[in-house]
Short mmCIF file of C-alpha atoms and ligand atoms in Angstrom, two decimals:
data_model
loop_
_atom_site.label_atom_id
_atom_site.label_comp_id
_atom_site.label_asym_id
_atom_site.label_seq_id
_atom_site.Cartn_x
_atom_site.Cartn_y
_atom_site.Cartn_z
CA MET A 837 -16.95 11.38 39.45
CA LYS A 838 -19.61 8.74 38.85
CA ASP A 839 -17.93 5.37 38.30
CA ILE A 840 -19.12 2.55 36.08
CA SER A 841 -20.85 -0.27 37.90
CA ARG A 842 -18.45 -2.93 39.08
CA SER A 843 -20.77 -4.84 41.40
CA LYS A 844 -20.50 -8.19 39.61
CA SER A 845 -16.74 -7.89 39.24
CA ALA A 846 -16.50 -6.89 42.89
CA ALA A 847 -18.49 -9.97 43.97
CA LEU A 848 -16.35 -12.25 41.80
CA TYR A 849 -13.25 -10.63 43.25
CA GLU A 850 -14.43 -11.28 46.82
CA LYS A 851 -14.90 -14.93 45.92
CA ALA A 852 -11.54 -15.10 44.12
CA LYS A 853 -9.83 -13.77 47.22
CA THR A 854 -10.90 -16.91 49.05
CA TYR A 855 -9.21 -19.04 46.37
CA PHE A 856 -6.09 -17.15 45.27
CA PRO A 857 -3.55 -14.94 47.04
CA GLY A 858 -4.79 -11.42 46.46
CA GLY A 859 -7.65 -12.89 44.45
CA VAL A 860 -5.53 -13.25 41.31
CA ASN A 861 -3.19 -15.57 39.48
CA SER A 862 -0.71 -12.83 38.55
CA PRO A 863 -0.16 -9.85 40.86
CA VAL A 864 -0.65 -6.81 38.60
CA ARG A 865 -4.19 -7.99 37.84
CA ALA A 866 -5.21 -7.08 41.39
CA PHE A 867 -5.47 -3.34 40.51
CA LYS A 868 -3.33 -2.39 43.52
CA SER A 869 -1.89 0.63 41.70
CA VAL A 870 -5.20 2.08 40.48
CA TYR A 871 -8.69 2.75 41.84
CA GLY A 872 -11.29 0.10 42.42
CA THR A 873 -11.44 -3.66 42.28
CA PRO A 874 -10.21 -5.53 39.22
CA LEU A 875 -12.62 -6.01 36.35
CA PHE A 876 -13.49 -9.61 35.58
CA ILE A 877 -13.50 -9.98 31.83
CA GLU A 878 -16.20 -12.04 30.21
CA ARG A 879 -15.25 -11.86 26.56
CA GLY A 880 -13.31 -10.00 23.94
CA ASP A 881 -13.86 -9.35 20.26
CA GLY A 882 -11.57 -7.32 18.03
CA SER A 883 -10.29 -4.38 20.03
CA HIS A 884 -13.14 -4.55 22.54
CA ILE A 885 -13.63 -6.39 25.83
CA TRP A 886 -16.68 -6.76 28.03
CA ASP A 887 -16.61 -7.21 31.79
CA ALA A 888 -18.96 -9.16 34.07
CA ASP A 889 -21.14 -6.07 34.59
CA GLY A 890 -21.62 -5.66 30.85
CA ASN A 891 -19.30 -2.64 30.55
CA GLU A 892 -17.60 -2.40 27.17
CA PHE A 893 -14.05 -1.14 26.72
CA ILE A 894 -11.63 -0.41 23.92
CA ASP A 895 -8.69 -2.50 25.11
CA PHE A 896 -5.10 -1.25 24.98
CA CYS A 897 -3.75 -3.91 27.32
CA CYS A 898 -4.37 -6.73 24.83
CA SER A 899 -3.52 -9.42 27.38
CA TRP A 900 -0.21 -7.59 28.02
CA GLY A 901 0.85 -7.80 24.40
CA PRO A 902 0.12 -11.22 22.91
CA LEU A 903 -3.05 -10.12 21.10
CA ILE A 904 -1.53 -8.09 18.29
CA LEU A 905 -4.51 -9.08 16.11
CA GLY A 906 -6.99 -8.23 18.83
CA HIS A 907 -9.40 -10.56 20.60
CA ASN A 908 -11.09 -13.59 19.10
CA ASP A 909 -9.43 -13.27 15.71
CA GLY A 910 -11.24 -15.53 13.25
CA ARG A 911 -8.06 -16.90 11.66
CA ILE A 912 -6.59 -17.96 15.01
CA ARG A 913 -9.92 -19.37 16.17
CA GLU A 914 -10.22 -21.48 12.99
CA SER A 915 -6.69 -22.80 13.35
CA VAL A 916 -7.28 -23.79 16.97
CA ILE A 917 -10.64 -25.38 16.17
CA ASN A 918 -9.02 -27.42 13.39
CA ALA A 919 -6.37 -28.71 15.77
CA LEU A 920 -8.72 -29.53 18.64
CA PRO A 921 -10.30 -32.82 17.43
CA GLN A 922 -6.84 -34.41 17.05
CA GLY A 923 -6.22 -34.14 20.78
CA LEU A 924 -4.80 -31.64 23.22
CA SER A 925 -1.35 -32.99 23.98
CA PHE A 926 0.86 -35.97 23.24
CA GLY A 927 4.24 -35.29 24.80
CA ALA A 928 5.65 -36.48 21.47
CA PRO A 929 6.67 -34.43 18.43
CA THR A 930 3.98 -33.11 16.10
CA GLU A 931 4.17 -31.57 12.64
CA LEU A 932 2.69 -28.33 13.97
CA GLU A 933 5.93 -27.65 15.86
CA ASN A 934 7.88 -27.95 12.61
CA GLU A 935 5.43 -25.65 10.90
CA LEU A 936 5.73 -22.84 13.45
CA ALA A 937 9.51 -23.25 13.65
CA GLU A 938 9.84 -23.08 9.86
CA LEU A 939 7.67 -20.00 9.67
CA ILE A 940 9.86 -18.28 12.26
CA LEU A 941 13.29 -19.47 11.15
CA THR A 942 12.86 -18.82 7.43
CA ASN A 943 11.78 -15.26 8.19
CA ASN A 944 14.22 -14.37 10.95
CA LYS A 945 17.90 -14.23 10.10
CA TYR A 946 18.92 -13.65 13.72
CA ILE A 947 18.35 -17.22 14.93
CA GLN A 948 19.12 -20.56 13.30
CA LYS A 949 17.50 -22.95 15.74
CA LEU A 950 15.00 -22.60 18.52
CA ARG A 951 13.34 -24.46 21.35
CA PHE A 952 9.68 -23.98 22.31
CA VAL A 953 8.69 -23.61 25.95
CA SER A 954 5.45 -22.53 27.61
CA SER A 955 6.12 -19.00 28.90
CA GLY A 956 8.41 -16.03 28.65
CA THR A 957 9.79 -16.77 32.10
CA GLU A 958 10.81 -20.25 31.00
CA ALA A 959 12.37 -18.94 27.80
CA VAL A 960 14.55 -16.45 29.67
CA MET A 961 15.46 -18.89 32.43
CA SER A 962 16.58 -21.38 29.80
CA ALA A 963 18.51 -18.75 27.83
CA ILE A 964 20.45 -17.84 30.97
CA ARG A 965 21.26 -21.49 31.59
CA LEU A 966 22.42 -21.86 28.00
CA ALA A 967 24.67 -18.81 28.35
CA ARG A 968 26.16 -20.13 31.57
CA GLY A 969 26.56 -23.63 30.16
CA HIS A 970 28.25 -22.38 27.01
CA THR A 971 30.63 -19.88 28.63
CA LYS A 972 31.26 -21.95 31.79
CA ARG A 973 30.76 -18.72 33.73
CA ASP A 974 28.17 -17.95 36.39
CA LYS A 975 27.52 -14.23 36.58
CA ILE A 976 24.95 -12.36 34.55
CA ILE A 977 24.35 -8.65 34.11
CA LYS A 978 20.83 -7.30 33.96
CA PHE A 979 19.46 -3.77 34.02
CA GLU A 980 17.32 -1.91 36.51
CA GLY A 981 13.98 -1.30 34.80
CA CYS A 982 14.02 -4.50 32.72
CA TYR A 983 11.67 -7.36 33.58
CA HIS A 984 12.55 -10.86 32.49
CA GLY A 985 9.93 -13.01 34.16
CA HIS A 986 9.98 -14.43 37.66
CA SER A 987 12.87 -16.92 37.72
CA ASP A 988 15.13 -16.66 40.77
CA SER A 989 18.22 -15.27 39.01
CA LEU A 990 16.22 -12.38 37.61
CA LEU A 991 14.21 -11.27 40.63
CA VAL A 992 17.11 -9.10 41.59
CA LYS A 993 17.35 -5.32 41.89
CA ALA A 994 20.28 -2.98 42.22
CA GLY A 995 22.01 -3.09 45.59
CA SER A 996 23.66 -0.16 47.28
CA GLY A 997 27.06 1.10 46.18
CA LEU A 998 28.41 1.84 42.75
CA VAL A 999 29.05 -1.58 41.26
CA THR A 1000 27.91 -4.36 43.47
CA PHE A 1001 25.89 -7.54 43.56
CA GLY A 1002 22.16 -7.21 43.31
CA GLU A 1003 19.64 -7.65 46.10
CA THR A 1004 16.73 -10.01 45.75
CA SER A 1005 13.49 -8.26 44.80
CA SER A 1006 11.36 -11.08 46.19
CA LEU A 1007 11.34 -13.07 49.39
CA GLY A 1008 12.31 -16.65 48.76
CA VAL A 1009 15.16 -15.90 46.37
CA PRO A 1010 18.40 -17.09 47.97
CA THR A 1011 20.95 -14.30 48.45
CA SER A 1012 23.50 -16.65 46.89
CA PHE A 1013 21.49 -16.48 43.65
CA ALA A 1014 21.33 -12.70 43.78
CA ALA A 1015 25.10 -12.71 44.21
CA GLU A 1016 25.42 -14.09 40.68
CA THR A 1017 23.33 -11.28 39.19
CA ILE A 1018 24.85 -7.86 38.68
CA VAL A 1019 22.26 -5.12 38.25
CA LEU A 1020 23.23 -1.94 36.39
CA PRO A 1021 21.39 1.22 35.34
CA LEU A 1022 20.31 1.39 31.69
CA ASN A 1023 21.95 3.88 29.34
CA ASP A 1024 25.20 3.98 31.35
CA LYS A 1025 28.28 2.80 29.46
CA GLN A 1026 30.64 3.52 32.32
CA ALA A 1027 28.73 1.25 34.71
CA LEU A 1028 29.09 -1.56 32.18
CA GLN A 1029 32.78 -0.92 31.77
CA GLU A 1030 33.32 -0.98 35.53
CA ALA A 1031 31.30 -4.15 36.00
CA PHE A 1032 33.27 -5.98 33.30
CA ALA A 1033 36.51 -4.78 34.89
CA GLN A 1034 35.46 -5.81 38.38
CA PHE A 1035 34.16 -9.24 37.30
CA GLU A 1036 36.70 -9.98 34.59
CA GLY A 1037 36.27 -13.42 33.07
CA GLN A 1038 33.18 -14.16 35.18
CA VAL A 1039 30.27 -12.71 33.19
CA ALA A 1040 28.34 -15.29 31.17
CA ALA A 1041 25.86 -12.89 29.64
CA VAL A 1042 24.27 -9.47 29.57
CA ILE A 1043 20.51 -9.56 29.22
CA ILE A 1044 18.40 -6.62 28.07
CA GLU A 1045 14.84 -6.26 26.84
CA GLY A 1046 14.72 -5.56 23.10
CA ILE A 1047 13.12 -2.25 24.06
CA PRO A 1048 12.63 -2.08 27.83
CA ALA A 1049 8.83 -1.90 28.14
CA ASN A 1050 8.00 -3.26 31.58
CA ASP A 1051 8.90 -0.21 33.66
CA GLY A 1052 7.61 2.48 31.44
CA LEU A 1053 9.00 2.54 27.91
CA LEU A 1054 12.74 3.13 28.26
CA ILE A 1055 13.81 3.50 24.64
CA GLN A 1056 17.57 3.04 24.34
CA GLU A 1057 19.72 4.73 21.76
CA GLN A 1058 21.32 2.76 18.93
CA HIS A 1059 24.85 3.60 20.06
CA TYR A 1060 24.21 2.18 23.52
CA ILE A 1061 23.02 -1.17 22.15
CA GLU A 1062 26.01 -1.20 19.80
CA TYR A 1063 28.22 -0.60 22.81
CA LEU A 1064 26.57 -3.52 24.61
CA ARG A 1065 27.31 -5.73 21.61
CA ALA A 1066 30.92 -4.61 21.52
CA ILE A 1067 31.69 -4.87 25.23
CA THR A 1068 30.13 -8.33 25.57
CA GLN A 1069 32.14 -9.53 22.58
CA GLU A 1070 35.38 -8.09 23.96
CA ASN A 1071 34.80 -9.84 27.25
CA GLY A 1072 33.70 -13.23 25.97
CA ALA A 1073 30.20 -12.75 27.35
CA LEU A 1074 26.99 -13.46 25.44
CA LEU A 1075 24.37 -10.84 24.65
CA ILE A 1076 20.79 -11.92 25.26
CA PHE A 1077 17.90 -9.92 23.81
CA ASP A 1078 14.77 -10.64 25.80
CA GLU A 1079 12.24 -10.09 23.05
CA VAL A 1080 9.22 -11.44 24.89
CA ILE A 1081 7.49 -8.12 24.15
CA THR A 1082 9.42 -6.82 21.14
CA GLY A 1083 9.60 -10.12 19.23
CA PHE A 1084 7.04 -10.03 16.38
CA ARG A 1085 6.01 -6.58 17.70
CA LEU A 1086 8.66 -4.18 16.37
CA GLY A 1087 8.61 -6.23 13.20
CA PHE A 1088 8.68 -9.93 12.39
CA GLU A 1089 12.36 -10.02 13.36
CA GLY A 1090 11.84 -7.86 16.43
CA ALA A 1091 14.43 -5.63 18.06
CA ALA A 1092 17.41 -7.47 16.55
CA ALA A 1093 16.37 -6.26 13.10
CA TYR A 1094 15.27 -2.88 14.42
CA TYR A 1095 18.83 -2.23 15.62
CA GLY A 1096 20.47 -4.39 12.96
CA ILE A 1097 22.42 -6.06 15.76
CA GLN A 1098 23.02 -9.78 16.11
CA PRO A 1099 22.56 -10.89 19.73
CA ASP A 1100 23.77 -14.35 20.79
CA ILE A 1101 20.47 -15.59 22.18
CA ILE A 1102 16.94 -14.25 21.69
CA THR A 1103 13.92 -15.07 23.83
CA TYR A 1104 10.30 -14.87 22.72
CA GLY A 1105 6.89 -15.14 24.36
CA LYS A 1106 3.59 -13.29 24.30
CA ILE A 1107 2.82 -12.72 20.56
CA ILE A 1108 4.46 -16.00 19.48
CA GLY A 1109 1.57 -18.05 20.91
CA GLY A 1110 -1.32 -15.98 19.55
CA GLY A 1111 -2.82 -15.83 23.07
CA MET A 1112 -1.88 -19.38 24.06
CA PRO A 1113 1.00 -20.14 26.46
CA VAL A 1114 4.11 -20.31 24.27
CA GLY A 1115 7.64 -19.08 24.70
CA ALA A 1116 10.83 -19.83 22.78
CA TYR A 1117 14.52 -19.17 22.81
CA GLY A 1118 16.72 -19.25 19.77
CA ALA A 1119 20.36 -18.82 18.78
CA SER A 1120 22.96 -20.06 16.29
CA GLU A 1121 23.25 -23.77 15.44
CA GLU A 1122 26.42 -23.91 17.46
CA LEU A 1123 24.94 -22.42 20.62
CA MET A 1124 21.74 -24.43 20.38
CA SER A 1125 23.77 -27.62 20.09
CA CYS A 1126 24.58 -27.13 23.80
CA ILE A 1127 20.93 -27.89 24.64
CA SER A 1128 19.90 -31.41 25.65
CA PRO A 1129 19.66 -33.96 24.13
CA ASP A 1130 22.42 -32.69 21.76
CA GLY A 1131 24.42 -31.06 24.53
CA GLY A 1132 24.85 -30.85 28.26
CA VAL A 1133 22.50 -27.97 29.09
CA TYR A 1134 19.31 -29.59 30.34
CA GLN A 1135 15.92 -28.11 29.50
CA ALA A 1136 12.57 -29.84 29.08
CA GLY A 1137 8.79 -29.37 29.23
CA THR A 1138 5.79 -31.72 29.41
CA LEU A 1139 3.59 -29.34 27.43
CA SER A 1140 6.33 -27.68 25.33
CA GLY A 1141 5.28 -27.33 21.69
CA ASN A 1142 1.68 -28.04 22.63
CA PRO A 1143 -0.29 -28.59 19.40
CA ILE A 1144 -3.18 -26.26 20.20
CA ALA A 1145 -0.78 -23.51 21.20
CA MET A 1146 1.30 -24.11 18.05
CA ALA A 1147 -1.86 -23.86 15.94
CA ALA A 1148 -2.66 -20.46 17.46
CA GLY A 1149 0.91 -19.25 16.96
CA ILE A 1150 1.03 -20.40 13.34
CA ALA A 1151 -2.19 -18.58 12.48
CA GLN A 1152 -1.10 -15.35 14.16
CA LEU A 1153 2.45 -15.28 12.78
CA ASN A 1154 1.22 -16.01 9.26
CA VAL A 1155 -0.79 -12.82 9.38
CA LEU A 1156 2.12 -10.83 10.80
CA ASN A 1157 4.36 -12.10 8.03
CA THR A 1158 2.34 -10.37 5.30
CA ASP A 1159 3.56 -7.25 3.49
CA GLY A 1160 2.74 -3.95 5.12
CA PHE A 1161 1.38 -5.40 8.35
CA TYR A 1162 3.81 -3.62 10.65
CA GLU A 1163 3.83 -0.39 8.67
CA GLY A 1164 0.05 -0.15 8.95
CA LEU A 1165 0.07 -0.80 12.67
CA ALA A 1166 2.87 1.69 13.31
CA THR A 1167 1.11 4.42 11.31
CA LYS A 1168 -2.11 3.89 13.24
CA THR A 1169 -0.24 4.14 16.53
CA LYS A 1170 1.71 7.21 15.46
CA ASN A 1171 -1.48 9.00 14.46
CA LEU A 1172 -2.98 8.41 17.89
CA VAL A 1173 0.21 9.42 19.69
CA ASP A 1174 0.71 12.53 17.55
CA ALA A 1175 -2.86 13.70 18.05
CA LEU A 1176 -2.64 13.20 21.81
CA THR A 1177 0.74 14.93 21.92
CA ALA A 1178 -0.62 17.91 19.98
CA TYR A 1179 -3.40 18.26 22.57
CA ILE A 1180 -0.91 17.98 25.43
CA ASP A 1181 1.38 20.58 23.89
CA ALA A 1182 -1.48 22.99 23.24
CA ARG A 1183 -2.47 22.88 26.92
CA ASN A 1184 1.06 22.69 28.25
CA TYR A 1185 0.21 19.61 30.30
CA GLN A 1186 3.08 17.91 32.09
CA VAL A 1187 2.73 14.59 30.34
CA LYS A 1188 4.56 12.88 27.52
CA VAL A 1189 3.60 10.02 25.26
CA PHE A 1190 6.59 7.84 24.45
CA SER A 1191 6.07 5.40 21.62
CA ILE A 1192 7.72 2.96 19.28
CA ALA A 1193 6.03 0.79 16.66
CA SER A 1194 2.66 -0.19 18.22
CA ILE A 1195 3.74 0.37 21.83
CA PHE A 1196 2.98 3.58 23.72
CA TRP A 1197 3.53 4.82 27.26
CA ILE A 1198 1.76 7.78 28.80
CA ALA A 1199 4.18 9.26 31.32
CA PHE A 1200 3.34 12.13 33.64
CA THR A 1201 6.66 13.88 33.29
CA ASP A 1202 8.19 17.01 31.81
CA LYS A 1203 11.28 15.17 30.61
CA SER A 1204 11.65 14.91 26.84
CA SER A 1205 13.22 11.45 27.13
CA ILE A 1206 13.35 8.77 29.81
CA ARG A 1207 15.97 6.08 29.29
CA SER A 1208 16.57 4.67 32.75
CA ALA A 1209 14.36 3.54 35.62
CA ASP A 1210 15.61 6.18 38.06
CA GLU A 1211 14.31 8.95 35.78
CA ILE A 1212 10.72 7.85 36.44
CA ASP A 1213 9.03 9.95 39.12
CA ALA A 1214 7.14 7.57 41.45
CA ASN A 1215 4.91 10.46 42.60
CA SER A 1216 3.60 10.88 39.07
CA MET A 1217 1.77 7.58 39.47
CA GLU A 1218 -0.93 9.38 41.49
CA LYS A 1219 -1.80 11.23 38.30
CA TYR A 1220 -1.93 7.99 36.37
CA LYS A 1221 -4.47 6.62 38.86
CA VAL A 1222 -6.83 9.51 38.16
CA PHE A 1223 -6.29 9.13 34.42
CA HIS A 1224 -6.86 5.36 34.51
CA ARG A 1225 -10.13 5.75 36.39
CA ALA A 1226 -11.35 8.46 34.02
CA LEU A 1227 -10.60 6.22 31.06
CA LEU A 1228 -12.37 3.18 32.48
CA ASN A 1229 -15.40 5.40 33.02
CA ARG A 1230 -15.18 6.39 29.35
CA GLY A 1231 -14.88 2.86 28.02
CA VAL A 1232 -11.12 2.67 27.54
CA TYR A 1233 -9.09 -0.07 29.25
CA LEU A 1234 -5.43 0.65 29.97
CA GLY A 1235 -3.03 -1.49 32.01
CA PRO A 1236 -3.72 -1.05 35.75
CA SER A 1237 -0.40 0.66 36.54
CA GLY A 1238 1.37 3.76 35.31
CA TYR A 1239 4.50 1.70 34.73
CA GLU A 1240 2.74 -0.36 32.06
CA VAL A 1241 2.77 0.38 28.36
CA GLY A 1242 -0.21 0.22 26.01
CA PHE A 1243 -0.50 -1.79 22.80
CA VAL A 1244 -2.37 -0.93 19.63
CA SER A 1245 -3.60 -4.01 17.77
CA ALA A 1246 -4.51 -4.58 14.14
CA ALA A 1247 -8.13 -4.81 15.30
CA HIS A 1248 -8.26 -1.21 16.52
CA THR A 1249 -10.33 0.74 14.00
CA GLN A 1250 -10.07 4.43 13.25
CA ASP A 1251 -13.36 4.84 15.10
CA ASP A 1252 -11.87 3.11 18.18
CA LEU A 1253 -8.83 5.34 18.07
CA ASP A 1254 -10.92 8.50 17.64
CA LYS A 1255 -13.06 7.55 20.62
CA ALA A 1256 -10.01 6.62 22.68
CA LEU A 1257 -8.38 9.94 21.81
CA THR A 1258 -11.42 11.86 23.01
CA ALA A 1259 -11.47 9.85 26.24
CA MET A 1260 -7.74 10.42 26.76
CA LYS A 1261 -8.11 14.18 26.24
CA GLU A 1262 -10.96 14.30 28.77
CA GLY A 1263 -8.93 12.13 31.15
CA LEU A 1264 -5.98 14.52 30.97
CA ASP A 1265 -8.29 17.51 31.53
CA LEU A 1266 -9.45 15.80 34.72
CA VAL A 1267 -5.89 15.10 35.87
CA PHE A 1268 -4.84 18.69 35.35
CA VAL A 1269 -7.93 20.56 36.55
C1 PLP Z 1263 6.18 -10.82 30.02
C2 PLP Z 1263 7.66 -10.86 29.98
C3 PLP Z 1263 8.39 -11.96 30.46
C4 PLP Z 1263 7.73 -13.09 31.18
O1 PLP Z 1263 6.86 -13.80 30.36
P1 PLP Z 1263 5.72 -14.70 31.05
O2 PLP Z 1263 5.06 -15.36 29.88
O3 PLP Z 1263 4.85 -13.76 31.81
O4 PLP Z 1263 6.41 -15.66 31.93
C5 PLP Z 1263 9.76 -11.97 30.27
N1 PLP Z 1263 10.39 -10.96 29.66
C6 PLP Z 1263 9.74 -9.89 29.19
C7 PLP Z 1263 10.49 -8.82 28.47
C8 PLP Z 1263 8.35 -9.80 29.35
O5 PLP Z 1263 7.71 -8.71 28.92
#
């Protein structure tokens, strides 16, 4: 297979390796799970990106989700440009924070108050602290296959044994921290029951991704989420929806509205900042009154509510809040997924496209559903590597790991999707030759 030229990217990568660990500022960017060196991106416009060698791609990574309107959207650009001359940061309140908060709170019945932070990690870390502060309990339950950012409490994976404390999934995380995090398999009511029995009166919160989408796309069933709501309530624990991906993606009110379930705390990130670094966590008035300076749970940020970032978020969310936005995006995605699935079925290829709203995951499996991390076959990732390379060579950019989902943006045109479909079909033919 003749590969696209990556010589300029490769040279930049060599240089970057002398500056940054692994040459990157976030690990997955290093292309360790796919072929070749990472592509250095020069610019993006609409659904397309261009790398340093001048290669053009239809982008389904979309900065890992934030760019639901695509790259370089004119409305966001205008909003940012208008905010720029007033200054970049004050560390004092600005009206723009009110504006973004009002836009969110008047259109989302699942939270009454919120606090802006600068990343998803920070939002989740703060939500956990709020849950612990409010319940006066220390333990949290998370699920294998959910990612919640890189704070210490959450870099924990399942330990050995049936119900036990987690093990750290990173060096540098104290084992005493991991001991406060219980890690359970998704889609397993009995495991939850046993954990609540074993740690009676100690669990502050259960945290789950709105739709787990960081380890494949592990779509949970309605009854399981309802069970989560019920069992947390019965045990005096809070339910946290980590909606850093699903917030403003499944709909303006995210997964909470998708399930019609009221969680106690919701975290946001990615889309909320329109491509700028913004995160947020929100809850009821009562819960949020625990946060400093009203209450005793401390949480702060020098650049929180940054005016330029707020301006980008306001512009993006205003577009998302228009009638028919999500329906249009979902239809577009479904058409792509259905067409690809029809091709797969016709050839009997062992691959499945899981999808919800504008999220899709191409999984090399023969299972008709995958709802927990242990159902993912690690060996299938070799097939993804071949597929990923074939797609790059055909001008389609997917996340550089088979565990990553793809995102369709409002900027993807029918022509983009037709071209991508052709490339995906050819890519699959290459995988299964
Ligand atoms: C991306 C992500 C995070 C972390 O957000 P950052 O902005 O990368 O810190 C947390 N939770 C979920 C569900 C995410 O997808």
